[in-house]
Amino acid sequence: MSDATLPATALSSRRAAPRGALIGKVFEGLCFTAATTLLAALGGIIVSLLIGGWPAIHKFGFGFLTTATWNPVTDVYGAAGPIVGTLVTSALALALALPVAGGVAFFLTELCPARLRMPIGTAVELLAGIPSIVYGMWGLFVFAPLFAKYIQLPLMTAAAPGSLLETLTMGIPNGSGILPASIILAIMILPFMAATLRELLMSVPIGVRESAYGLGATTAEVVMSVTLPYVRTGAIGAVMLGLGRALGETMAVTFIIGNSHSFPKSLFDSGSTIASTIANEFTEATSPVHTAALIALGLVLFLITFAVLGLARLMLRVQEARS
Amino acid sequence: MLKTLGAAIGAALLLGAATTGHAAGVISGAGATFPAPVYAKWADLYKAQTGTNLNYQAIGSGGGIKQINASTVDFGATDKPLKPDDLATAGLTMFPTVIGGVVPVMNLPGIKAGQLQMTGANLADIYRGAIKKWNDPILAKANPGVTLPNLPITVVHRADGSGTTFLFTTYLSMKAAHWASEVGANDAVQWPVGVGGKGNDGVAAQVKQTPGAIGYVEYAYAKQNAMTYALMQNKSGKFVTPDAKNFAAAAANAKWASAPGFYLLLLDQPGADAWPITGATFILVHTKQTDAAKGKEVLSFFDWSYKNGDAAAAQLDYVALPPAVKDLIRKSWSKIVGPDGKPVYR
């Protein structure tokens, strides 16, 4: 019996090595292919955006980025309006969403009764699953009228002539414009940031947190001086994830931003973003320069996103070097 | 394991190729979104009768023109007619299918549908930002007996490129010289004032939510949502209601026979009842078909639709072409030829 088993084991172990090696090779190959495919796709997108946008880049040069004329009749395009609109709405959305996302995450990890943790956590994740067109429709049909009635009109009537508030609140009181779009964007990026922050805070070792409490720290102190510094680098990643989504968000913004290509002059003024401009005009753009200008806009958005990610990396590196 | 997987994929591919090969009766088209509902309805009825499938993708007029030029579809569809020269260069033939109208709609407390009378010049001044208030003396003079509210005018326009915008801005260019020189006409223009709504529903929502707003939408949309519309002054000086009868009147008086390549805008047409902002939507096919049988299938579909599709079109609030125009179109098909140089359609 034992005579029979011994060679069998020896045989299986001898065979196992090459088989494992083969699986390993295949696995390596698959992973390598996956990574290179991604890189190739990225490169391909940049190249095709460059080629597609070239007629516009060639025709308008640097002025494409600095002028705010967008005239499909005369075929003259300048993207300053949409670029500024994209940056302003994303920044505002981030400023609005970050404190709330932080609050949600801290509440769920530190304060929330265990019973509520699941339902609230699931609700946050569900919010992330709502398609952006639904946010757009809701924004236009539900949010905009309420916003106009209860926020925009009171602010506009309260503004003293010539005051800063008057400059900020100029516009048509119908609930669409830069600020309403930013608020919708904030609601959209909130779940991503809240969910990521929550995961991060949960990853703080229980011992670290318990010892802080053991030293007599309050919840606020634990959050501020223990858990938050512990997840600092990851938190920047969460913020960038939200910002990336805000920069590229298309449908919801299109519905509520007012879609004007001019430079936004106030918080309630109509504006446009790069993504909303492309979504609005690409299907009916018949002149080659118009199409090229829209593709060049895509390239600009790509570069902005790239710059944001680069900046995040840089911040992380500086932080790591400091600590 | 890998081999079986490969074999399975291969078999699936073969099967896929075989099924696509089998389904010979498939016509593919792409383009304008405005006529998409009526094309879908016609396709449905046509399939029930003949078994031929129509696959229409409503990707927009611009996309339709690009796709037919690239020959990825059997026909393209556009709301903005191509000029005869452009058609000749691209080797395309164009013909109209149905007619629609663009209707100015507004949100004016106290003013009912059809109470307000509007001229093209005044509409242009409103959209230019020259007339800023509803009780402006110019509007008051044009509407004796109507008490116009002291409200600022909020101009609403389409944000997305659209055949509706093309018709509307072309009409304004015809009626007002300053509009033509300062703004011009296209699927999308640089609007001097106002907010943009996405699609007809976006414009309608903005108008409904803003007291004092004015916008423009397709007729079907204005009708189905019971929006407050204005009467427009037509070429004979009469103020007319936007309805199917008056769109048909605009199409009936148009001189299709003398329009090469059916390049005809039905804007500001003569006739006592003609609605001034009317337009047709068009089909584009290659003048030289590489596959005569396929070309015939496409034309047969439209021939069938001209014969049997009027009721379905009317149900969806599109206006059918006058019979004389349909005959002209059928005649024009004689220049669509197969590889052998013979007409593909009869």
XYZ file of C-alpha atoms in Angstrom:
669
model
C 0.000 0.000 0.000
C 2.628 2.474 1.106
C 4.780 1.267 -1.745
C 2.117 2.264 -4.150
C 1.428 5.663 -2.623
C 5.002 6.841 -2.438
C 5.762 6.831 -6.145
C 2.362 8.341 -6.788
C 3.089 11.309 -4.536
C 6.521 11.701 -6.014
C 4.997 11.624 -9.463
C 2.338 14.203 -8.627
C 4.814 16.572 -7.023
C 7.135 16.172 -9.996
C 4.256 16.985 -12.331
C 2.915 19.783 -10.201
C 5.944 21.965 -10.750
C 5.736 22.333 -14.543
C 1.952 22.606 -14.429
C 2.137 25.402 -11.864
C 4.800 27.062 -13.921
C 2.597 26.918 -17.011
C -0.353 28.419 -15.177
C 1.946 31.080 -13.831
C 3.221 31.882 -17.321
C -0.286 32.104 -18.727
C -1.370 34.277 -15.804
C 1.606 36.564 -16.282
C 0.887 36.794 -19.966
C -2.767 37.642 -19.400
C -1.936 40.324 -16.857
C 0.702 41.793 -19.160
C -1.747 41.822 -22.067
C -4.387 43.494 -19.923
C -1.984 46.217 -18.838
C -0.583 46.845 -22.304
C -4.046 46.850 -23.883
C -5.028 49.592 -21.485
C -1.935 51.610 -22.336
C -2.487 51.066 -26.044
C -6.117 52.172 -25.732
C -5.023 55.290 -23.865
C -2.390 56.071 -26.481
C -4.887 55.357 -29.246
C -7.408 57.769 -27.735
C -4.831 60.559 -27.468
C -3.647 60.005 -31.030
C -7.158 59.871 -32.481
C -8.217 62.969 -30.522
C -5.147 64.762 -31.869
C -5.805 63.675 -35.441
C -9.537 64.385 -35.228
C -9.057 67.753 -33.587
C -6.120 68.806 -35.732
C -8.089 70.920 -38.262
C -9.400 73.054 -35.386
C -6.086 73.189 -33.518
C -4.325 74.137 -36.745
C -6.886 76.796 -37.649
C -7.305 78.502 -34.291
C -3.995 77.682 -32.603
C -3.608 78.826 -29.036
C -6.576 81.146 -29.426
C -8.801 78.073 -29.233
C -8.119 77.995 -25.505
C -8.395 81.715 -24.813
C -11.316 83.058 -26.868
C -14.971 82.603 -26.026
C -16.513 82.801 -29.498
C -18.403 79.662 -30.442
C -20.086 80.324 -33.741
C -21.128 77.352 -35.891
C -22.423 79.708 -38.608
C -19.071 81.352 -39.325
C -17.131 78.262 -38.192
C -15.134 80.151 -35.591
C -14.566 78.324 -32.331
C -12.922 79.250 -29.047
C -13.257 77.019 -26.013
C -12.620 79.429 -23.150
C -16.288 79.408 -22.091
C -16.642 75.616 -21.771
C -13.164 75.285 -20.213
C -13.920 77.850 -17.516
C -17.388 76.321 -17.044
C -15.861 72.862 -16.539
C -13.283 74.060 -14.024
C -15.685 76.281 -12.081
C -18.510 73.734 -11.790
C -16.107 70.941 -10.798
C -14.369 73.080 -8.183
C -17.693 74.269 -6.736
C -19.055 70.719 -6.724
C -15.976 69.505 -4.886
C -16.185 72.309 -2.350
C -19.842 71.470 -1.702
C -19.502 67.691 -1.660
C -16.293 67.220 0.321
C -17.546 68.381 3.743
C -20.737 66.349 3.372
C -18.867 63.248 2.190
C -16.487 63.610 5.140
C -19.428 63.965 7.499
C -21.142 60.881 6.121
C -17.959 58.826 6.385
C -17.151 59.946 9.945
C -20.711 59.379 11.056
C -20.763 55.882 9.612
C -17.460 54.845 11.140
C -17.458 56.669 14.482
C -20.906 57.724 15.560
C -23.511 55.629 13.821
C -25.412 53.033 15.875
C -24.568 49.607 14.456
C -28.197 49.077 13.446
C -28.177 52.088 11.097
C -24.758 51.468 9.632
C -25.948 49.032 6.987
C -28.992 50.953 5.707
C -27.163 54.286 5.500
C -24.106 52.681 3.890
C -26.287 50.959 1.314
C -28.182 54.167 0.623
C -24.928 55.958 -0.103
C -23.862 53.213 -2.474
C -27.256 53.202 -4.182
C -26.925 56.913 -4.803
C -23.802 56.090 -6.803
C -25.766 53.701 -8.982
C -28.332 56.208 -10.256
C -27.726 56.971 -13.949
C -26.649 60.538 -14.590
C -29.549 61.200 -16.964
C -31.889 60.668 -14.026
C -30.017 63.313 -12.063
C -30.374 65.568 -15.099
C -34.117 65.088 -15.427
C -34.637 65.423 -11.703
C -32.454 68.518 -11.720
C -34.404 70.152 -14.525
C -37.934 69.233 -13.538
C -37.777 69.090 -9.742
C -34.681 70.790 -8.427
C -34.531 73.825 -10.769
C -38.016 75.206 -9.994
C -37.489 74.775 -6.242
C -34.025 76.285 -6.442
C -35.351 79.263 -8.405
C -38.192 79.875 -5.981
C -36.514 79.375 -2.638
C -32.864 80.256 -3.222
C -32.337 82.187 -6.413
C -35.196 84.699 -6.250
C -34.756 85.549 -2.528
C -31.014 86.045 -3.095
C -31.599 88.208 -6.148
C -34.139 90.396 -4.399
C -31.973 90.645 -1.275
C -28.940 91.794 -3.241
C -28.277 95.495 -2.895
C -27.684 97.300 -6.198
C -23.977 97.431 -6.960
C -23.062 94.901 -4.272
C -20.923 91.821 -4.805
C -23.975 89.666 -4.160
C -25.760 91.335 -7.054
C -22.869 90.552 -9.385
C -22.815 86.948 -8.189
C -26.554 86.413 -8.527
C -27.158 88.032 -11.927
C -29.035 85.865 -14.357
C -32.407 84.482 -15.302
C -34.325 83.247 -12.256
C -35.300 79.847 -13.639
C -33.028 77.610 -11.633
C -30.504 76.758 -14.319
C -26.952 77.974 -14.451
C -23.469 77.429 -13.028
C -24.402 77.062 -9.336
C -27.391 74.717 -9.811
C -25.237 72.550 -12.090
C -22.508 72.485 -9.441
C -25.008 71.412 -6.793
C -26.274 68.550 -8.966
C -22.662 67.568 -9.620
C -21.946 67.665 -5.896
C -24.835 65.270 -5.226
C -23.488 62.977 -7.934
C -19.899 62.797 -6.709
C -20.891 62.659 -3.056
C -21.523 58.883 -2.874
C -18.194 58.042 -4.516
C -16.268 60.182 -2.115
C -18.292 59.146 0.930
C -18.000 55.424 0.144
C -14.248 55.617 -0.477
C -13.661 57.710 2.631
C -15.700 55.268 4.707
C -13.648 52.311 3.462
C -10.494 54.245 4.259
C -11.597 55.141 7.775
C -12.618 51.545 8.417
C -9.112 50.457 7.435
C -7.671 52.347 10.406
C -6.595 49.583 12.832
C -9.017 49.300 15.686
C -6.103 49.399 18.138
C -5.012 52.851 17.002
C -8.481 54.242 17.413
C -9.170 52.496 20.727
C -5.927 53.749 22.241
C -6.829 57.316 21.286
C -10.199 56.904 22.964
C -8.412 55.250 25.884
C -6.350 58.409 26.310
C -9.586 60.308 26.779
C -9.863 61.877 23.310
C -13.284 62.991 22.102
C -14.727 61.674 18.837
C -13.807 64.918 17.121
C -10.265 64.686 18.395
C -9.942 61.066 17.312
C -11.132 61.945 13.826
C -9.025 65.075 13.500
C -5.760 63.923 14.991
C -5.760 60.147 14.600
C -7.896 58.612 11.881
C -7.799 61.448 9.351
C -4.011 61.818 9.356
C -3.783 58.016 9.145
C -5.737 57.918 5.836
C -4.507 61.233 4.443
C -2.964 59.880 1.271
C -5.931 57.707 0.455
C -8.296 60.603 1.117
C -6.611 62.654 -1.589
C -7.261 59.750 -3.933
C -10.951 59.768 -2.977
C -11.173 63.491 -3.653
C -9.510 63.079 -7.037
C -11.937 60.296 -7.913
C -14.806 62.683 -7.245
C -13.139 65.486 -9.159
C -12.506 63.199 -12.117
C -16.167 62.282 -12.236
C -17.229 65.920 -11.946
C -14.938 67.025 -14.775
C -16.292 64.487 -17.209
C -19.953 64.437 -16.183
C -22.105 65.100 -19.212
C -25.828 64.450 -19.159
C -26.850 65.865 -15.791
C -24.914 69.059 -16.417
C -26.312 69.470 -19.921
C -29.810 69.573 -18.554
C -29.303 72.264 -16.006
C -26.318 74.452 -16.873
C -28.201 76.655 -19.358
C -25.899 75.810 -22.270
C -24.436 79.123 -23.261
C -20.940 79.173 -24.726
C -20.115 82.600 -23.421
C -17.992 83.239 -20.379
C -20.091 82.733 -17.217
C -20.324 86.079 -15.455
C -22.139 85.072 -12.261
C -23.165 82.039 -10.226
C -26.607 81.957 -11.841
C -25.455 82.773 -15.351
C -25.873 80.156 -18.062
C -22.680 78.369 -18.928
C -21.465 75.182 -20.502
C -18.887 72.525 -19.820
C -16.652 70.706 -22.261
C -18.598 67.485 -21.927
C -22.008 69.171 -22.268
C -20.891 71.030 -25.394
C -19.703 67.829 -27.032
C -22.891 65.988 -26.094
C -25.075 68.798 -27.391
C -23.436 69.427 -30.713
C -21.616 66.324 -31.882
C -24.581 64.585 -33.485
C -25.557 67.522 -35.674
C -22.129 68.954 -36.422
C -21.896 68.864 -40.206
C -18.979 71.150 -40.981
C -15.554 69.479 -40.626
C -14.173 72.337 -38.529
C -17.112 72.114 -36.119
C -16.522 68.389 -35.620
C -12.794 68.988 -35.245
C -13.404 71.737 -32.683
C -15.547 69.350 -30.622
C -12.889 66.631 -30.777
C -10.242 69.188 -29.812
C -12.461 70.037 -26.830
C -12.310 66.356 -25.915
C -8.527 66.541 -26.051
C -8.568 69.577 -23.752
C -10.739 67.692 -21.250
C -8.366 64.745 -21.469
C -5.429 67.023 -20.701
C -7.272 68.704 -17.816
C -8.088 65.310 -16.274
C -4.508 64.235 -16.824
C -3.246 67.389 -15.111
C -5.584 66.818 -12.162
C -4.359 63.258 -11.726
C -0.759 64.416 -12.078
C -1.338 67.050 -9.421
C -2.801 64.422 -7.099
C 0.260 62.242 -7.574
C 2.505 65.189 -6.878
C 0.619 66.022 -3.675
C 0.919 62.421 -2.542
C 4.646 62.400 -3.218
C 5.215 65.646 -1.350
C 3.267 64.256 1.602
C 5.151 60.993 1.605
C 8.436 62.833 1.508
C 7.350 64.975 4.453
C 6.236 62.101 6.670
C -9.997 23.290 -22.925
C -8.656 26.262 -24.878
C -9.194 24.345 -28.072
C -12.847 23.671 -27.265
C -13.279 27.323 -26.347
C -11.705 28.359 -29.618
C -13.909 25.937 -31.518
C -16.960 27.261 -29.715
C -16.060 30.869 -30.534
C -15.368 29.906 -34.122
C -18.723 28.161 -34.377
C -20.464 31.148 -32.842
C -18.785 33.485 -35.319
C -19.744 31.244 -38.231
C -23.288 31.090 -36.970
C -23.349 34.878 -36.625
C -22.037 35.300 -40.153
C -24.584 32.813 -41.419
C -27.532 34.585 -39.771
C -26.473 38.005 -41.049
C -26.015 36.482 -44.461
C -29.473 34.986 -44.303
C -31.280 38.144 -43.329
C -31.122 39.640 -46.804
C -34.182 41.779 -46.227
C -32.583 44.331 -43.951
C -32.398 48.002 -44.848
C -30.218 50.184 -42.693
C -30.494 53.907 -42.273
C -29.200 56.551 -39.921
C -29.644 60.234 -39.275
C -32.166 62.826 -38.169
C -33.944 62.351 -34.848
C -36.988 64.452 -35.819
C -38.556 61.865 -38.202
C -37.333 58.829 -36.232
C -40.752 58.007 -34.677
C -42.525 57.973 -38.047
C -39.765 55.922 -39.697
C -40.017 53.421 -36.865
C -43.794 53.233 -37.290
C -43.518 52.783 -41.054
C -40.826 50.143 -40.566
C -43.122 48.260 -38.235
C -46.041 48.255 -40.677
C -43.757 47.483 -43.615
C -42.217 44.498 -41.853
C -45.632 43.073 -41.061
C -46.507 43.195 -44.762
C -43.259 42.346 -46.505
C -40.964 40.803 -43.921
C -38.277 43.349 -44.705
C -36.576 44.815 -41.666
C -35.648 48.475 -41.398
C -32.920 49.328 -38.962
C -32.961 53.086 -38.400
C -30.564 54.750 -36.001
C -31.548 58.231 -34.890
C -28.043 59.608 -34.471
C -28.679 63.124 -35.763
C -28.542 64.720 -39.207
C -24.792 65.303 -39.057
C -24.210 61.643 -38.279
C -26.620 60.607 -41.043
C -24.712 62.597 -43.655
C -21.375 61.206 -42.455
C -22.660 57.619 -42.459
C -24.128 57.722 -45.952
C -20.915 59.315 -47.247
C -18.982 56.474 -45.647
C -21.503 53.998 -47.138
C -22.011 52.299 -43.777
C -25.789 52.613 -44.195
C -28.185 52.196 -47.128
C -29.693 55.636 -46.623
C -29.003 58.730 -44.589
C -31.599 61.097 -43.206
C -31.248 64.814 -42.610
C -33.455 67.696 -41.522
C -31.161 70.186 -43.168
C -31.320 69.759 -46.953
C -28.023 69.519 -48.815
C -27.518 72.006 -51.637
C -27.601 70.544 -55.198
C -23.843 71.195 -55.611
C -23.017 69.321 -52.398
C -25.257 66.454 -53.479
C -23.482 66.220 -56.831
C -20.039 66.262 -55.222
C -20.974 63.523 -52.781
C -22.813 61.517 -55.464
C -26.048 61.572 -53.493
C -29.715 61.939 -54.361
C -32.074 63.583 -51.905
C -35.838 63.458 -51.504
C -38.286 64.631 -48.796
C -40.455 62.266 -46.721
C -42.652 64.168 -44.274
C -43.304 67.750 -43.241
C -43.185 69.307 -39.831
C -43.540 72.761 -38.398
C -41.719 74.828 -35.825
C -43.921 76.648 -33.336
C -43.051 79.573 -31.054
C -44.324 78.761 -27.568
C -44.452 80.943 -24.505
C -45.283 81.219 -20.848
C -47.282 84.387 -20.370
C -49.618 84.626 -17.399
C -53.019 85.743 -18.660
C -52.329 85.050 -22.335
C -53.981 82.038 -23.951
C -52.820 79.934 -26.893
C -53.329 81.762 -30.170
C -53.977 85.116 -28.507
C -50.603 86.597 -29.282
C -49.806 87.642 -32.837
C -46.180 87.566 -33.898
C -44.328 88.697 -36.975
C -41.016 87.295 -38.141
C -39.269 90.623 -37.605
C -40.519 90.926 -34.016
C -39.521 87.341 -33.281
C -36.024 88.102 -34.574
C -35.834 91.218 -32.382
C -36.836 89.185 -29.340
C -34.242 86.512 -30.056
C -31.650 89.228 -30.714
C -32.321 90.808 -27.351
C -33.569 94.063 -28.924
C -37.077 93.615 -27.480
C -36.585 92.884 -23.793
C -40.044 93.212 -22.256
C -43.414 91.745 -23.169
C -45.132 95.139 -22.909
C -42.675 96.703 -25.352
C -44.540 99.231 -27.566
C -43.645 97.231 -30.697
C -45.327 94.088 -29.369
C -48.234 96.100 -27.957
C -48.805 97.708 -31.360
C -48.843 94.308 -33.052
C -51.381 93.022 -30.528
C -54.149 95.585 -30.123
C -56.689 94.602 -27.484
C -54.302 92.230 -25.693
C -52.968 93.286 -22.309
C -49.337 92.249 -22.331
C -47.704 91.742 -18.921
C -44.825 93.859 -17.719
C -42.426 90.897 -17.680
C -38.869 90.572 -18.917
C -38.612 88.212 -21.905
C -36.543 85.108 -21.260
C -35.352 83.670 -24.551
C -35.061 79.875 -24.664
C -33.359 78.087 -27.538
C -32.123 74.604 -28.327
C -28.746 73.797 -26.824
C -28.150 70.795 -29.053
C -27.618 71.086 -32.760
C -30.978 70.529 -34.395
C -32.901 70.717 -37.649
C -35.539 72.650 -35.722
C -32.972 75.342 -34.972
C -31.905 75.325 -38.608
C -35.476 76.033 -39.761
C -36.056 78.621 -37.063
C -32.842 80.585 -37.623
C -33.188 80.381 -41.412
C -36.662 81.838 -41.083
C -35.402 84.659 -38.839
C -32.622 85.355 -41.356
C -35.218 85.652 -44.126
C -37.366 88.056 -42.153
C -34.737 90.242 -40.503
C -31.591 91.534 -42.205
C -29.788 92.177 -38.929
C -30.382 88.582 -37.825
C -28.900 87.329 -41.081
C -25.818 89.501 -40.728
C -25.257 89.216 -36.977
C -26.281 85.635 -36.192
C -27.108 83.720 -39.348
C -28.676 80.320 -39.803
C -27.451 76.831 -38.907
C -28.215 73.722 -36.803
C -26.631 75.634 -33.955
C -25.785 79.324 -33.835
C -24.108 81.739 -31.484
C -27.203 82.958 -29.671
C -27.016 86.625 -28.648
C -29.186 86.064 -25.556
C -31.064 83.392 -23.668
C -30.693 79.939 -22.182
C -30.364 76.632 -23.996
C -32.523 73.609 -23.308
C -31.560 70.123 -24.429
C -34.026 68.793 -26.954
C -37.662 69.796 -27.374
C -38.437 68.679 -23.847
C -35.582 70.761 -22.446
C -36.869 73.883 -24.212
C -40.446 73.132 -23.154
C -39.414 72.663 -19.509
C -37.464 75.921 -19.436
C -40.423 77.767 -20.974
C -42.924 76.222 -18.577
C -40.792 77.030 -15.543
C -40.030 80.640 -16.400
C -42.853 83.181 -16.524
C -42.150 85.451 -19.470
C -40.208 82.849 -21.409
C -40.435 82.247 -25.143
C -39.086 79.201 -26.953
C -39.575 77.217 -30.138
C -40.424 73.523 -30.449
C -41.564 71.052 -33.064
C -45.297 71.096 -33.702
C -45.933 67.584 -32.370
C -44.321 68.602 -29.116
C -46.286 71.827 -28.752
C -49.524 69.975 -29.518
C -49.004 67.008 -27.236
C -48.047 69.266 -24.329
C -50.802 71.809 -25.011
C -48.343 74.684 -24.934
C -49.304 78.314 -25.417
C -48.379 79.167 -28.990
C -48.382 82.396 -30.949
C -50.048 83.026 -34.300
C -47.465 83.826 -36.941
C -47.854 86.263 -39.774
C -47.300 84.551 -43.126
C -46.240 85.897 -46.481
C -49.783 86.992 -47.376
C -49.924 89.025 -44.183
C -52.408 86.730 -42.470
C -51.889 85.490 -38.917
C -52.212 81.705 -38.964
C -52.490 78.891 -36.434
C -49.844 76.168 -36.286
C -51.706 73.025 -37.340
C -51.381 70.177 -39.787
C -53.664 71.832 -42.332
C -51.558 74.988 -42.466
C -48.279 73.050 -42.734
C -49.775 71.147 -45.654
C -50.774 74.484 -47.191
C -47.155 75.635 -47.037
C -46.017 72.414 -48.707
C -48.740 72.539 -51.352
C -47.773 75.989 -52.587
C -44.065 75.240 -52.711
C -42.547 74.976 -56.164
C -41.059 71.500 -55.844
C -40.933 70.945 -59.593
C -38.478 73.795 -60.086
C -36.286 72.877 -57.102
C -33.278 70.881 -58.313
C -32.526 67.946 -56.017
C -35.601 68.852 -53.940
C -33.510 71.506 -52.226
C -36.423 73.487 -50.911
C -37.093 75.211 -47.667
C -40.784 75.540 -46.991
C -40.225 78.732 -45.046
C -42.399 81.788 -45.655
C -44.295 80.213 -48.533
C -47.127 82.022 -50.336
C -50.729 81.019 -49.630
C -53.369 82.421 -47.305
C -53.103 79.506 -44.849
C -49.423 78.616 -45.126
C -47.639 78.378 -41.764
C -44.401 80.325 -42.246
C -41.951 78.077 -40.303
C -42.493 74.775 -42.067
C -39.896 72.319 -43.247
C -39.521 68.860 -44.740
C -37.135 66.172 -43.607
C -35.035 64.405 -46.198
C -33.547 61.050 -47.223
C -30.128 60.704 -48.824
C -29.144 57.751 -51.025
C -26.201 57.143 -53.320
C -27.030 58.033 -56.933
C -24.865 55.115 -58.072
C -25.855 52.060 -56.058
C -23.233 49.325 -55.755
C -25.955 46.760 -55.101
C -28.975 47.276 -57.358
C -31.192 44.909 -55.337
C -30.438 46.758 -52.094
C -31.104 50.107 -53.747
C -34.432 48.844 -54.977
C -35.326 47.620 -51.494
C -34.694 51.067 -50.010
C -36.768 52.864 -52.649
C -39.534 50.255 -52.385
C -39.777 50.977 -48.687
C -40.258 54.702 -49.265
C -42.631 54.056 -52.165
C -44.708 51.858 -49.862
C -44.592 54.516 -47.142
C -45.765 57.250 -49.527
C -48.667 55.004 -50.520
C -49.657 53.600 -47.126
C -47.956 55.676 -44.463
C -49.944 58.909 -44.407
C -52.338 57.832 -41.668
C -49.534 56.620 -39.436
C -47.681 59.899 -40.002
C -50.774 61.945 -39.154
C -51.239 59.947 -35.950
C -47.788 61.049 -34.875
C -48.525 64.666 -35.920
C -46.353 64.684 -39.011
C -47.786 66.028 -42.225
C -47.687 63.897 -45.360
C -46.401 65.285 -48.644
C -48.984 66.331 -51.252
C -49.641 63.549 -53.828
C -48.168 65.605 -56.665
C -44.882 65.907 -54.780
C -44.797 62.158 -54.180
C -45.147 61.567 -57.926
C -42.319 63.996 -58.608
C -40.136 62.114 -56.136
C -40.897 58.749 -57.748
C -39.974 60.248 -61.116
C -36.716 61.553 -59.703
C -35.732 58.023 -58.649
C -35.081 57.165 -62.292
C -31.612 58.693 -61.953
C -30.670 56.317 -59.128
C -28.837 53.574 -60.981
C -27.179 50.267 -60.248
C -23.662 49.182 -61.299
C -25.026 48.421 -64.762
C -26.230 52.007 -65.220
C -29.900 50.996 -65.250
C -32.386 52.544 -62.821
C -32.730 50.308 -59.756
C -36.333 51.251 -59.210
C -38.557 49.893 -62.028
